[in-house]
Amino acid sequence: MPSLAETIARHGLDARKSLGQHFLLDPALCTRIAAQAGDLAGRHVLEVGPGPGGLTRALLATAAADVTAVELDRRAIAALAELEAAHPGRLRVIEGDALRIDPAELLPAPRVIIANLPYNVGTPLLVGWLRAAAALEGMVLMFQQEVAERITAAPDSEHYGRLAVLAQWRCRCALLMRLPPGAFSPPPKVWSAVVGLVPHAEAPPPALFAAMERVTAAAFGQRRKMLRGALKSLGDAEGLLRAAEIAGERRAETLSVAEFDRLARLVAAR
Ligand code: SAM
């Protein structure tokens, strides 16, 4: 295969900000990221935003059964055709918007998502996958470092909020690697970080997930307020908090994920 720099030059893949394009050109770094997923033997991997294919090459070098790569940028599709030809039957490149695809429809189980995500859509992509996390064996995802910290934050810490509760409610989450801007071409303004997410066995029904989204939106929408005020939009906030055995004077950022789970179950059961 030609070098990634050659691939980029040949296909005029100059990075576009609107597509969140910051490419990984160091094969050793791509191999390290792919390795964070553990043994991929027999796994079907979904990669979002393969770009010129640095991480894709590393994924193809693992024991994964196959790799399905979804990319919005047509220029990259052409660049990836060579890689597809070099790995017949193991790489499928799909031109499309990852926000509109359902991993469970696209590839068979066991499914693992591994991606250096476009930062502009990283959070909505993650929330969608959390909603359907029962269909996934795991995820290894690169975000801006601040988003990675929001996913893995503990209660009562600076970054704890809605994303931490949703992610940790559905998955075991760990911040695995931090990468400086210079690891990418072109370098972003901020550091990046890789998060590992392994779904918990219990899968909440859609109504319970929706209730958790409502509870966390209300609680953190007014995070400086006491919960008895912040949860008013849910109706009978006092009764809800009493039933969940949570003091109304507390603020959202002090609640554990288990306490949010109690609130969501009560709201879903109404
Ligand atoms: N994986 C490559 C790498 O690590 O070098 C590129 C990562 S770059 C941060 C994000 C990639 O996602 C870009 O190739 C971009 O074109 C693609 N992308 C942006 N929005 C997308 C979307 N909604 N669906 C699929 N791909 C998207």
GROMACS .gro file of C-alpha atoms and ligand atoms in nm:
model
  297
    1MET     CA    1   0.000   0.000   0.000
    2PRO     CA    2   0.119   0.357  -0.061
    3SER     CA    3   0.196   0.566   0.247
    4LEU     CA    4  -0.094   0.760   0.397
    5ALA     CA    5   0.072   1.086   0.291
    6GLU     CA    6   0.078   0.956  -0.067
    7THR     CA    7  -0.286   0.847  -0.047
    8ILE     CA    8  -0.385   1.192   0.079
    9ALA     CA    9  -0.189   1.370  -0.192
   10ARG     CA   10  -0.313   1.144  -0.471
   11HIS     CA   11  -0.680   1.190  -0.379
   12GLY     CA   12  -0.662   1.559  -0.290
   13LEU     CA   13  -0.775   1.474   0.063
   14ASP     CA   14  -0.684   1.809   0.213
   15ALA     CA   15  -0.852   1.815   0.556
   16ARG     CA   16  -1.187   1.991   0.582
   17LYS     CA   17  -1.285   2.155   0.907
   18SER     CA   18  -1.656   2.117   0.835
   19LEU     CA   19  -1.609   1.737   0.840
   20GLY     CA   20  -1.401   1.739   1.160
   21GLN     CA   21  -1.104   1.601   0.968
   22HIS     CA   22  -0.789   1.551   1.176
   23PHE     CA   23  -0.604   1.252   1.040
   24LEU     CA   24  -0.381   1.001   1.219
   25LEU     CA   25  -0.078   0.936   1.001
   26ASP     CA   26   0.144   0.743   1.243
   27PRO     CA   27   0.089   0.367   1.189
   28ALA     CA   28   0.229   0.283   1.535
   29LEU     CA   29  -0.023   0.512   1.700
   30CYS     CA   30  -0.307   0.363   1.495
   31THR     CA   31  -0.194   0.015   1.604
   32ARG     CA   32  -0.197   0.126   1.970
   33ILE     CA   33  -0.550   0.263   1.936
   34ALA     CA   34  -0.677  -0.054   1.767
   35ALA     CA   35  -0.514  -0.261   2.045
   36GLN     CA   36  -0.725  -0.082   2.309
   37ALA     CA   37  -1.020  -0.296   2.195
   38GLY     CA   38  -0.845  -0.616   2.313
   39ASP     CA   39  -0.867  -0.938   2.112
   40LEU     CA   40  -1.085  -0.871   1.809
   41ALA     CA   41  -1.084  -1.231   1.679
   42GLY     CA   42  -1.423  -1.307   1.525
   43ARG     CA   43  -1.552  -0.953   1.591
   44HIS     CA   44  -1.724  -0.739   1.329
   45VAL     CA   45  -1.581  -0.390   1.353
   46LEU     CA   46  -1.760  -0.069   1.260
   47GLU     CA   47  -1.533   0.226   1.194
   48VAL     CA   48  -1.688   0.569   1.156
   49GLY     CA   49  -1.500   0.820   0.944
   50PRO     CA   50  -1.205   0.617   0.809
   51GLY     CA   51  -1.073   0.920   0.618
   52PRO     CA   52  -0.750   0.821   0.438
   53GLY     CA   53  -0.755   0.490   0.628
   54GLY     CA   54  -0.474   0.496   0.885
   55LEU     CA   55  -0.681   0.344   1.165
   56THR     CA   56  -0.858   0.123   0.907
   57ARG     CA   57  -0.522  -0.031   0.810
   58ALA     CA   58  -0.448  -0.102   1.177
   59LEU     CA   59  -0.792  -0.260   1.225
   60LEU     CA   60  -0.739  -0.481   0.921
   61ALA     CA   61  -0.410  -0.599   1.072
   62THR     CA   62  -0.598  -0.738   1.377
   63ALA     CA   63  -0.781  -1.072   1.391
   64ALA     CA   64  -1.118  -0.897   1.339
   65ALA     CA   65  -1.353  -1.093   1.112
   66ASP     CA   66  -1.414  -0.782   0.903
   67VAL     CA   67  -1.430  -0.404   0.908
   68THR     CA   68  -1.722  -0.192   0.789
   69ALA     CA   69  -1.622   0.172   0.744
   70VAL     CA   70  -1.881   0.449   0.704
   71GLU     CA   71  -1.752   0.773   0.557
   72LEU     CA   72  -1.930   1.092   0.454
   73ASP     CA   73  -1.650   1.235   0.238
   74ARG     CA   74  -1.662   1.102  -0.119
   75ARG     CA   75  -1.293   1.186  -0.173
   76ALA     CA   76  -1.203   0.939   0.103
   77ILE     CA   77  -1.421   0.667  -0.051
   78ALA     CA   78  -1.203   0.678  -0.362
   79ALA     CA   79  -0.887   0.672  -0.147
   80LEU     CA   80  -1.015   0.365   0.040
   81ALA     CA   81  -1.092   0.166  -0.276
   82GLU     CA   82  -0.729   0.050  -0.295
   83LEU     CA   83  -0.742  -0.073   0.064
   84GLU     CA   84  -1.069  -0.255  -0.008
   85ALA     CA   85  -0.907  -0.426  -0.308
   86ALA     CA   86  -0.608  -0.530  -0.096
   87HIS     CA   87  -0.837  -0.694   0.164
   88PRO     CA   88  -1.106  -0.872  -0.040
   89GLY     CA   89  -1.407  -0.963   0.174
   90ARG     CA   90  -1.263  -0.806   0.489
   91LEU     CA   91  -1.324  -0.435   0.428
   92ARG     CA   92  -1.655  -0.285   0.325
   93VAL     CA   93  -1.659   0.090   0.270
   94ILE     CA   94  -1.996   0.262   0.280
   95GLU     CA   95  -2.051   0.620   0.174
   96GLY     CA   96  -2.297   0.769   0.419
   97ASP     CA   97  -2.375   0.963   0.732
   98ALA     CA   98  -2.298   0.767   1.049
   99LEU     CA   99  -2.575   0.957   1.229
  100ARG     CA  100  -2.825   0.783   1.002
  101ILE     CA  101  -2.704   0.426   1.033
  102ASP     CA  102  -2.794   0.157   1.285
  103PRO     CA  103  -2.491  -0.063   1.361
  104ALA     CA  104  -2.722  -0.358   1.436
  105GLU     CA  105  -2.865  -0.338   1.084
  106LEU     CA  106  -2.531  -0.289   0.917
  107LEU     CA  107  -2.323  -0.570   1.065
  108PRO     CA  108  -2.372  -0.899   1.249
  109ALA     CA  109  -2.286  -0.958   1.617
  110PRO     CA  110  -2.047  -0.950   1.794
  111ARG     CA  111  -2.010  -0.583   1.702
  112VAL     CA  112  -1.736  -0.346   1.814
  113ILE     CA  113  -1.716   0.021   1.717
  114ILE     CA  114  -1.368   0.169   1.688
  115ALA     CA  115  -1.326   0.523   1.559
  116ASN     CA  116  -1.140   0.850   1.564
  117LEU     CA  117  -1.466   1.041   1.563
  118PRO     CA  118  -1.539   1.365   1.382
  119TYR     CA  119  -1.555   1.597   1.681
  120ASN     CA  120  -1.855   1.792   1.558
  121VAL     CA  121  -2.082   1.486   1.580
  122GLY     CA  122  -1.903   1.274   1.843
  123THR     CA  123  -2.153   1.332   2.122
  124PRO     CA  124  -2.474   1.268   1.924
  125LEU     CA  125  -2.315   0.955   1.776
  126LEU     CA  126  -2.226   0.828   2.123
  127VAL     CA  127  -2.573   0.898   2.267
  128GLY     CA  128  -2.730   0.706   1.976
  129TRP     CA  129  -2.502   0.409   2.038
  130LEU     CA  130  -2.573   0.420   2.413
  131ARG     CA  131  -2.944   0.395   2.334
  132ALA     CA  132  -2.875   0.072   2.142
  133ALA     CA  133  -2.576  -0.045   2.346
  134ALA     CA  134  -2.723  -0.392   2.401
  135ALA     CA  135  -2.638  -0.465   2.037
  136LEU     CA  136  -2.271  -0.380   2.094
  137GLU     CA  137  -1.989  -0.569   2.259
  138GLY     CA  138  -1.778  -0.260   2.308
  139MET     CA  139  -1.657   0.073   2.176
  140VAL     CA  140  -1.316   0.239   2.154
  141LEU     CA  141  -1.370   0.601   2.059
  142MET     CA  142  -1.153   0.908   2.020
  143PHE     CA  143  -1.304   1.238   2.131
  144GLN     CA  144  -1.179   1.582   2.220
  145GLN     CA  145  -1.022   1.535   2.564
  146GLU     CA  146  -1.288   1.753   2.728
  147VAL     CA  147  -1.566   1.526   2.595
  148ALA     CA  148  -1.372   1.217   2.709
  149GLU     CA  149  -1.354   1.371   3.057
  150ARG     CA  150  -1.726   1.444   3.051
  151ILE     CA  151  -1.795   1.078   2.967
  152THR     CA  152  -1.578   0.937   3.245
  153ALA     CA  153  -1.629   1.202   3.519
  154ALA     CA  154  -1.722   1.103   3.875
  155PRO     CA  155  -2.001   1.276   4.075
  156ASP     CA  156  -1.905   1.604   4.238
  157SER     CA  157  -1.629   1.667   3.984
  158GLU     CA  158  -1.596   1.949   3.732
  159HIS     CA  159  -1.700   1.752   3.422
  160TYR     CA  160  -1.980   1.542   3.576
  161GLY     CA  161  -2.307   1.594   3.393
  162ARG     CA  162  -2.562   1.441   3.162
  163LEU     CA  163  -2.312   1.262   2.937
  164ALA     CA  164  -2.134   1.095   3.234
  165VAL     CA  165  -2.463   0.969   3.375
  166LEU     CA  166  -2.595   0.835   3.042
  167ALA     CA  167  -2.263   0.674   2.947
  168GLN     CA  168  -2.186   0.521   3.287
  169TRP     CA  169  -2.546   0.407   3.333
  170ARG     CA  170  -2.518   0.200   3.015
  171CYS     CA  171  -2.146   0.115   3.003
  172ARG     CA  172  -1.828   0.063   3.201
  173CYS     CA  173  -1.626   0.363   3.084
  174ALA     CA  174  -1.253   0.427   3.100
  175LEU     CA  175  -1.026   0.697   2.963
  176LEU     CA  176  -0.753   0.491   2.796
  177MET     CA  177  -0.514   0.729   2.616
  178ARG     CA  178  -0.452   1.103   2.586
  179LEU     CA  179  -0.310   1.241   2.261
  180PRO     CA  180  -0.153   1.581   2.201
  181PRO     CA  181  -0.265   1.795   1.904
  182GLY     CA  182   0.060   1.707   1.722
  183ALA     CA  183  -0.055   1.345   1.686
  184PHE     CA  184  -0.295   1.458   1.411
  185SER     CA  185  -0.268   1.622   1.072
  186PRO     CA  186  -0.372   1.898   1.078
  187PRO     CA  187  -0.340   1.938   1.457
  188PRO     CA  188  -0.664   2.032   1.634
  189LYS     CA  189  -0.662   2.318   1.887
  190VAL     CA  190  -0.710   2.086   2.184
  191TRP     CA  191  -0.589   1.750   2.318
  192SER     CA  192  -0.779   1.433   2.231
  193ALA     CA  193  -0.846   1.118   2.429
  194VAL     CA  194  -0.956   0.760   2.368
  195VAL     CA  195  -1.243   0.622   2.575
  196GLY     CA  196  -1.330   0.254   2.613
  197LEU     CA  197  -1.696   0.165   2.674
  198VAL     CA  198  -1.822  -0.184   2.758
  199PRO     CA  199  -2.204  -0.211   2.780
  200HIS     CA  200  -2.353  -0.347   3.103
  201ALA     CA  201  -2.548  -0.671   3.066
  202GLU     CA  202  -2.884  -0.517   3.159
  203ALA     CA  203  -3.041  -0.327   2.869
  204PRO     CA  204  -3.306  -0.070   2.964
  205PRO     CA  205  -3.621  -0.071   2.750
  206PRO     CA  206  -3.656   0.238   2.525
  207ALA     CA  207  -3.910   0.400   2.763
  208LEU     CA  208  -3.663   0.379   3.052
  209PHE     CA  209  -3.381   0.524   2.841
  210ALA     CA  210  -3.613   0.809   2.739
  211ALA     CA  211  -3.702   0.867   3.106
  212MET     CA  212  -3.331   0.885   3.194
  213GLU     CA  213  -3.278   1.139   2.916
  214ARG     CA  214  -3.562   1.352   3.054
  215VAL     CA  215  -3.443   1.328   3.414
  216THR     CA  216  -3.082   1.415   3.334
  217ALA     CA  217  -3.188   1.698   3.099
  218ALA     CA  218  -3.404   1.852   3.371
  219ALA     CA  219  -3.151   1.798   3.653
  220PHE     CA  220  -2.846   1.930   3.468
  221GLY     CA  221  -3.038   2.190   3.269
  222GLN     CA  222  -3.040   2.391   3.591
  223ARG     CA  223  -2.743   2.237   3.769
  224ARG     CA  224  -2.701   2.519   4.020
  225LYS     CA  225  -3.059   2.476   4.141
  226MET     CA  226  -3.169   2.242   4.417
  227LEU     CA  227  -3.328   1.929   4.267
  228ARG     CA  228  -3.673   2.013   4.403
  229GLY     CA  229  -3.669   2.316   4.173
  230ALA     CA  230  -3.471   2.170   3.883
  231LEU     CA  231  -3.701   1.867   3.847
  232LYS     CA  232  -4.025   2.070   3.853
  233SER     CA  233  -4.072   2.025   3.478
  234LEU     CA  234  -4.116   1.650   3.540
  235GLY     CA  235  -4.419   1.717   3.763
  236ASP     CA  236  -4.447   1.652   4.140
  237ALA     CA  237  -4.073   1.687   4.193
  238GLU     CA  238  -4.113   1.665   4.573
  239GLY     CA  239  -4.303   1.333   4.547
  240LEU     CA  240  -4.054   1.196   4.298
  241LEU     CA  241  -3.755   1.281   4.517
  242ARG     CA  242  -3.923   1.143   4.829
  243ALA     CA  243  -4.000   0.812   4.652
  244ALA     CA  244  -3.637   0.794   4.534
  245GLU     CA  245  -3.515   0.879   4.889
  246ILE     CA  246  -3.315   1.178   4.762
  247ALA     CA  247  -3.314   1.506   4.957
  248GLY     CA  248  -3.471   1.792   4.760
  249GLU     CA  249  -3.192   2.033   4.863
  250ARG     CA  250  -2.928   1.834   4.676
  251ARG     CA  251  -2.795   1.944   4.339
  252ALA     CA  252  -2.770   1.727   4.024
  253GLU     CA  253  -2.390   1.709   4.030
  254THR     CA  254  -2.393   1.531   4.370
  255LEU     CA  255  -2.613   1.241   4.259
  256SER     CA  256  -2.461   0.903   4.180
  257VAL     CA  257  -2.556   0.714   3.864
  258ALA     CA  258  -2.751   0.470   4.087
  259GLU     CA  259  -2.955   0.760   4.227
  260PHE     CA  260  -3.032   0.882   3.874
  261ASP     CA  261  -3.135   0.525   3.790
  262ARG     CA  262  -3.389   0.532   4.078
  263LEU     CA  263  -3.534   0.861   3.952
  264ALA     CA  264  -3.555   0.738   3.590
  265ARG     CA  265  -3.733   0.415   3.693
  266LEU     CA  266  -3.990   0.613   3.891
  267VAL     CA  267  -4.050   0.852   3.599
  268ALA     CA  268  -4.080   0.562   3.352
  269ALA     CA  269  -4.331   0.385   3.580
  270ARG     CA  270  -4.566   0.685   3.606
  271SAM     N1  271  -1.016   0.780   1.090
  271SAM     C1  272  -0.937   0.882   1.024
  271SAM     C2  273  -0.807   0.901   1.099
  271SAM     O1  274  -0.804   0.865   1.217
  271SAM     O2  275  -0.712   0.951   1.040
  271SAM     C3  276  -1.012   1.015   1.013
  271SAM     C4  277  -1.066   1.070   1.143
  271SAM     S1  278  -1.132   1.232   1.127
  271SAM     C5  279  -1.118   1.287   1.295
  271SAM     C6  280  -1.308   1.207   1.116
  271SAM     C7  281  -1.359   1.144   0.985
  271SAM     O3  282  -1.503   1.133   0.992
  271SAM     C8  283  -1.332   1.223   0.860
  271SAM     O4  284  -1.278   1.137   0.762
  271SAM     C9  285  -1.469   1.277   0.815
  271SAM     O5  286  -1.480   1.292   0.675
  271SAM    C10  287  -1.561   1.170   0.868
  271SAM     N2  288  -1.699   1.215   0.898
  271SAM    C11  289  -1.739   1.338   0.939
  271SAM     N3  290  -1.871   1.339   0.964
  271SAM    C12  291  -1.916   1.213   0.937
  271SAM    C13  292  -2.043   1.150   0.943
  271SAM     N4  293  -2.150   1.216   0.983
  271SAM     N5  294  -2.053   1.020   0.908
  271SAM    C14  295  -1.943   0.950   0.867
  271SAM     N6  296  -1.819   1.005   0.860
  271SAM    C15  297  -1.806   1.133   0.894
   0.00000   0.00000   0.00000
